[in-house]
Coordinates of C-alpha atoms in Angstrom, one line a residue:
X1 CA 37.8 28.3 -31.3
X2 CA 36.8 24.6 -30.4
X3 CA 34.5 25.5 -27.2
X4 CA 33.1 28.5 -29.3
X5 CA 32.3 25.7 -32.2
X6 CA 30.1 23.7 -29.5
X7 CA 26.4 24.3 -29.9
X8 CA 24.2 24.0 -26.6
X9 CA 20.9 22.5 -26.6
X10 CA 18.4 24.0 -24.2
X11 CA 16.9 20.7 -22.4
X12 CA 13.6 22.3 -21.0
X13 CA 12.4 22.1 -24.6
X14 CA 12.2 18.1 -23.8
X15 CA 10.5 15.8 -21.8
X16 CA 12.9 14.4 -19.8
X17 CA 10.3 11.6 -18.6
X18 CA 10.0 10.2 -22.1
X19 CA 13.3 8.7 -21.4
X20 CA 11.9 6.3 -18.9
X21 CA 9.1 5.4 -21.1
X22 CA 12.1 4.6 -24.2
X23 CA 13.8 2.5 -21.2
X24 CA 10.4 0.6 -20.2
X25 CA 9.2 -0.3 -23.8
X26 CA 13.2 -1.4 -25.2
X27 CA 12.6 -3.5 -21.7
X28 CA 9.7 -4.9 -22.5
X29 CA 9.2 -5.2 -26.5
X30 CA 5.8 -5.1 -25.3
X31 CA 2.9 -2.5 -25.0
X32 CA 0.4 -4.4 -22.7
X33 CA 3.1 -5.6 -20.5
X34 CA 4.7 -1.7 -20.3
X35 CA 1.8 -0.4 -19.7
X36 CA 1.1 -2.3 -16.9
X37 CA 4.5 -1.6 -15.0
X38 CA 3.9 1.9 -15.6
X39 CA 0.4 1.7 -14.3
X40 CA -0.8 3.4 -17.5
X41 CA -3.6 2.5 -19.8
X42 CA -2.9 1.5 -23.3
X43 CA -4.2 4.8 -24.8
X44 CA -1.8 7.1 -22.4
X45 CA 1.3 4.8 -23.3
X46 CA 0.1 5.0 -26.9
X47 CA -0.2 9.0 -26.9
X48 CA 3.4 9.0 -24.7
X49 CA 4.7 7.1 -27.7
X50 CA 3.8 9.1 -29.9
X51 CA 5.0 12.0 -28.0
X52 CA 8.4 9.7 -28.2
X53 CA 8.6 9.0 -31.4
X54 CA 7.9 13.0 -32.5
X55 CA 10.9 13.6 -30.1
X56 CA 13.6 11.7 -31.9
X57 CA 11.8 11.8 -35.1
X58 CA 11.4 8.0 -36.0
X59 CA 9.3 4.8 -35.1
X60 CA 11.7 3.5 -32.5
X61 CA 9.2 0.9 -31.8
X62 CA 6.9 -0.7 -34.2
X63 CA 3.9 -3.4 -33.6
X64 CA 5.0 -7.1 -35.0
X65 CA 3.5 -9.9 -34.8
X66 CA 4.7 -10.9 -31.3
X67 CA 5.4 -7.2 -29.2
X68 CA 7.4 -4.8 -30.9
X69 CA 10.6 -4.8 -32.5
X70 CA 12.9 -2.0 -32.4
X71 CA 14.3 0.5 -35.2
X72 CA 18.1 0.9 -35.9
X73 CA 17.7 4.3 -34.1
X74 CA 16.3 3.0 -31.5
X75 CA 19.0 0.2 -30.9
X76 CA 21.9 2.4 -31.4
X77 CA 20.1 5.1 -28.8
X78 CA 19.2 2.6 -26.0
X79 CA 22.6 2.4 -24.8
X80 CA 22.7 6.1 -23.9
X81 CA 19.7 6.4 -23.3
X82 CA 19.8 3.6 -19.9
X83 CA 22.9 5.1 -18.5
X84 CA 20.9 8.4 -19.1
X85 CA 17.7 6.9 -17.2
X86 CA 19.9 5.3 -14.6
X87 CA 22.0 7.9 -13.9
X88 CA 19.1 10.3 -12.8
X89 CA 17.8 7.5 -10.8
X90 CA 20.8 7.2 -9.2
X91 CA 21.1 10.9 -8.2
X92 CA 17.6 11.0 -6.9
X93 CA 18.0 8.0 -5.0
X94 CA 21.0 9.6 -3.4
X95 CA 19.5 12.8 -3.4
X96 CA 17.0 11.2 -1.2
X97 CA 18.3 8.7 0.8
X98 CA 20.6 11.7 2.1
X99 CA 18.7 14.5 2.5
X100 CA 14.7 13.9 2.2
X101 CA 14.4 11.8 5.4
X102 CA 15.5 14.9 7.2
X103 CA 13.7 17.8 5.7
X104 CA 10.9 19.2 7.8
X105 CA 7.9 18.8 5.2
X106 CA 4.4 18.5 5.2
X107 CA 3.0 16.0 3.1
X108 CA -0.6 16.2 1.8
X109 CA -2.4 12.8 1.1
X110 CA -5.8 13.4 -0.7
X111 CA -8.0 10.2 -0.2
X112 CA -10.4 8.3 1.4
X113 CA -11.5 7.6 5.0
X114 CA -11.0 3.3 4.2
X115 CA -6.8 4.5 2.8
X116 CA -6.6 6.4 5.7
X117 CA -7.2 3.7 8.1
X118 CA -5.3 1.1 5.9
X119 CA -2.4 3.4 5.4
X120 CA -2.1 5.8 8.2
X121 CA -0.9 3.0 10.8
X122 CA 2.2 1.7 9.3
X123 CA 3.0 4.7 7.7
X124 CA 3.6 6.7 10.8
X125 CA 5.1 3.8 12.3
X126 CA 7.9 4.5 9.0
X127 CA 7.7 8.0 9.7
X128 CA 8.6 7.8 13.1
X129 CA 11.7 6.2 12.8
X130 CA 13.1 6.9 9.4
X131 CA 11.8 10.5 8.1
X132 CA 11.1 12.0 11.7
X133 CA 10.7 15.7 10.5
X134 CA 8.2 15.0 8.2
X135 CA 4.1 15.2 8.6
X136 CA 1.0 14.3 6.9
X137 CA -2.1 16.0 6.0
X138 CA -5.0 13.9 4.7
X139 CA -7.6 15.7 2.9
X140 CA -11.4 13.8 1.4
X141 CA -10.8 13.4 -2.6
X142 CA -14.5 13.9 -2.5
X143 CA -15.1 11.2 -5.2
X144 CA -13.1 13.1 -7.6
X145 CA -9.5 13.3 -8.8
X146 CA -7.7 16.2 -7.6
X147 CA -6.4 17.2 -10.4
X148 CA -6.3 21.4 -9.6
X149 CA -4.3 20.5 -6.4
X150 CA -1.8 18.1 -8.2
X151 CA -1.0 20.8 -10.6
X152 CA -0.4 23.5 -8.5
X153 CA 1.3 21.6 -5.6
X154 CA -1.9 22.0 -3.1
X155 CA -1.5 17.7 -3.3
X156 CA 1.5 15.7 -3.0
X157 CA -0.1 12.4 -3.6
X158 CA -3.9 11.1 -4.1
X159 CA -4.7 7.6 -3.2
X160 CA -8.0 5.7 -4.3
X161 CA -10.0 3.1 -6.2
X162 CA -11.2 5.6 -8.5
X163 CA -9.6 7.6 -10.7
X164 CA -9.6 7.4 -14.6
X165 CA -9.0 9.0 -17.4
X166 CA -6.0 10.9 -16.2
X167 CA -4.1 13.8 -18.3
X168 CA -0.7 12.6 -19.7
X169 CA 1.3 15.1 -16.9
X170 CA -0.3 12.6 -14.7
X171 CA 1.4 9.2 -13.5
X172 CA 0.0 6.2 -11.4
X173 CA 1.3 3.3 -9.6
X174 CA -1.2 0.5 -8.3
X175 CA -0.8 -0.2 -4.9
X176 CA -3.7 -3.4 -5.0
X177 CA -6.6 -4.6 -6.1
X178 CA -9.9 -5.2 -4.2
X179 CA -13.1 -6.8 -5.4
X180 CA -16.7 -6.1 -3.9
X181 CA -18.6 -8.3 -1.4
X182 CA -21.6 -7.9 0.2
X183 CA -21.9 -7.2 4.0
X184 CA -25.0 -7.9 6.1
X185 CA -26.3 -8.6 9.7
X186 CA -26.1 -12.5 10.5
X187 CA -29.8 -11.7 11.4
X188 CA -30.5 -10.3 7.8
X189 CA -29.3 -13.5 6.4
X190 CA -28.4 -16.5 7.6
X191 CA -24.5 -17.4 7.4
X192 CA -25.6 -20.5 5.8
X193 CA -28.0 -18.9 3.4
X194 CA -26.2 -18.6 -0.2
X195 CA -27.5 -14.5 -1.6
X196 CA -29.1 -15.0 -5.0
X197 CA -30.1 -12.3 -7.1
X198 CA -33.8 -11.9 -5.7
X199 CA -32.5 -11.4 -2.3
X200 CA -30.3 -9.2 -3.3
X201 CA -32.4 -6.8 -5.1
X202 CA -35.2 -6.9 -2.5
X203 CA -33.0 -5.9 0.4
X204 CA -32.5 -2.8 1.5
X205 CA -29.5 -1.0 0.7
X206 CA -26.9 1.4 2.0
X207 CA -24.7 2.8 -0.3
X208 CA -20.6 5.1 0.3
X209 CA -21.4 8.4 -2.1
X210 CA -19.0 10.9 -2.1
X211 CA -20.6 12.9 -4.2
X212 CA -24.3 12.5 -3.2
X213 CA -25.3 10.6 -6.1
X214 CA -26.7 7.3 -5.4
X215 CA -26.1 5.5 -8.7
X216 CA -23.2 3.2 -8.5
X217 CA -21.6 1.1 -9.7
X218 CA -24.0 -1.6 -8.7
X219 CA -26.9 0.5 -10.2
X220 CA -25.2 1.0 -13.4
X221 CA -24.3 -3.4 -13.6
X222 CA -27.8 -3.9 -12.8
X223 CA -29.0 -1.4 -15.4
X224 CA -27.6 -3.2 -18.2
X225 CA -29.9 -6.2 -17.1
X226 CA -33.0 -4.0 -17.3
X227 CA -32.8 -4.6 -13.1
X228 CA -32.9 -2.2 -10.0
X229 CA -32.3 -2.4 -6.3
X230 CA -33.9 -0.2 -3.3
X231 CA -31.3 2.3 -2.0
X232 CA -32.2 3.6 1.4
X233 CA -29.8 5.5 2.0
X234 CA -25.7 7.0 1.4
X235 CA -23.0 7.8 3.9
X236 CA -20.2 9.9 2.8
X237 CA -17.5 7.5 4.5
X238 CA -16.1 4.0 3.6
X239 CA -15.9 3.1 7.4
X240 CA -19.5 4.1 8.4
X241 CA -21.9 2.0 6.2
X242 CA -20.7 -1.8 8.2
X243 CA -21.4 -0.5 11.7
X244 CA -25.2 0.7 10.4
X245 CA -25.4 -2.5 8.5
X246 CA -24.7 -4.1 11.6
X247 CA -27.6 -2.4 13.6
X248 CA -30.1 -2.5 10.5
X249 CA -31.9 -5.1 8.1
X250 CA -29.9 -2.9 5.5
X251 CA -27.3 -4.8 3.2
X252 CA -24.3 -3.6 1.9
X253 CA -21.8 -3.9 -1.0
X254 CA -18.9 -2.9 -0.4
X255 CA -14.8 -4.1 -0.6
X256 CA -13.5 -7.4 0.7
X257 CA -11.2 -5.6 2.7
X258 CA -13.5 -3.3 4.1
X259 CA -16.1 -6.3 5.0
X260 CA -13.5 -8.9 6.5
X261 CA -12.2 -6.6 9.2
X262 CA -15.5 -5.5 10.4
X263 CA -16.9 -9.1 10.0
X264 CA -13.8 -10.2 12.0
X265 CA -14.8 -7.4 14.7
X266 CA -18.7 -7.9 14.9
X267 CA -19.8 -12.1 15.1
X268 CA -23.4 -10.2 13.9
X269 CA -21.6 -9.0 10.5
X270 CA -21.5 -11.9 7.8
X271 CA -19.8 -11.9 4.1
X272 CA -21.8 -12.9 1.2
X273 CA -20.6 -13.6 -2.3
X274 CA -21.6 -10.7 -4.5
X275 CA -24.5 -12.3 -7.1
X276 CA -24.1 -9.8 -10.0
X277 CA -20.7 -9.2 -11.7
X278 CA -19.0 -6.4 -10.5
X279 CA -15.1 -5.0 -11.8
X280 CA -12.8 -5.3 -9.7
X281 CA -11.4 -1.8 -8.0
X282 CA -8.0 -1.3 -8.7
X283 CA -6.5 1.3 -5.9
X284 CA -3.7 3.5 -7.0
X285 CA -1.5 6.6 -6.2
X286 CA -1.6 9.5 -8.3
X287 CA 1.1 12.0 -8.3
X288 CA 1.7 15.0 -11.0
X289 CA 5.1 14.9 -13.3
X290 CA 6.0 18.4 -12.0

């Protein structure tokens, strides 16, 4: 009579995932500072909380004057709902460390030609030795987010500089952050010579399109000060724009990263300070909540 007394709850009608956002936000009585350890923007963690709050039926957290303060409900729930969190980490971590190293798998990385070569390296190296079985397929992201393939399996992961506004079934860690530099032949401009803004905008200029457009995200900074610059010309690769820049009068703004290890190759390749304000890229891995 006591079992038949018990009443089941069928836990595919929840989100399981909200959990960890309860656990990140009781962790961090703080929406900026949660947001950025779950590499979310405010708006996503916002509409997640709200998700949260329509789950258990109550505030749980609400904006004070410094962070947020918690609701009874939500201090009497934490406790379970930690052990609940870490106990799912703990049987995928063992789940993992057990048995995912060894399965035979294929892996498919959608990204860009510059991750690839900053990636690819170590990453087989790891591969090699501790998940032998397994293989990688890069695919081009093609200057878009992929977001078909991360729903329907097609891709595993998609690593770039570029993504935004990504759906809620959508999480994303960032990995670094680069800012933009411009790259130019020693013979362009002298090593010496500081880039101001006139030189700048009467070079020539090569731009990475991935999509064919050739308004960037130079173009659209200079915009909003009523200015332009002369594109020449866009290569549909990361890599490729430094080695013509090299071998041209033709400038190029592109990532530190991407300019120090080709100025560090070439002597004829010399690093400028950018002379318009530019964000800074922050490069992340996508992956879908399936």
């Amino acid at each position: 009579a006591f079992i038949t007394s018990i009443q089941f709850i069928n836990i595919s009608t929840k989100d399981v995932n909200l959990l960890y956002v309860f656990k990140v936000l009781f962790e961090e009585r703080n929406l900026s500072n949660a947001a950025k350890r779950m590499a979310l923007s405010q708006p996503a963690l916002s509409h997640k909380l709200n998700k949260l709050r329509n789950e258990f039926d109550d505030a749980l957290f609400v904006r004070a004057a410094r962070g947020l303060t918690i609701t009874p409900l939500a201090e009497q729930i934490a406790p379970l709902v930690l052990q609940a969190v870490q106990t799912i980490e703990g049987l995928y971590h063992q789940l993992e460390s057990q048995n995912f190293l060894l399965n035979e798998d294929i892996v498919h990385i959608y990204t860009t030609d510059f991750i690839e070569q900053l990636l690819l390296p170590d990453l087989l190296t790891r591969i090699e030795t501790k998940a032998p079985n397994l293989k990688i397929v890069c695919h081009n992201t093609l200057g878009k987010v992929p977001k078909k393939e991360l729903e329907t399996g097609e891709c595993d992961l998609a690593i770039a500089g570029f993504y935004n506004e990504l759906p809620d079934t959508f999480y994303q860690q960032k990995l670094r952050e680069e800012f933009f530099v411009v790259l130019s032949s020693s013979e362009k401009l002298a090593s010496t010579a500081q880039l101001n803004l006139n030189t700048f905008l009467g070079a020539r200029h090569i731009v990475t399109t991935l999509t064919g457009d050739l308004d960037g995200i130079v173009d659209k900074a200079l915009r909003d000060q009523n200015l332009t610059r002369n594109v020449v010309a866009g290569v549909s690769s990361f890599l490729t724009p430094p080695l013509i820049a090299k071998d041209t009068n033709c400038i190029l703004v592109c990532l530190e990263s991407i300019a120090k290890m080709y100025a560090f190759t070439f002597d004829r390749l010399t690093i400028h300070e950018c002379p318009i304000d530019l964000p800074k890229v922050n490069i992340s891995q996508i992956w879908h909540g399936r």
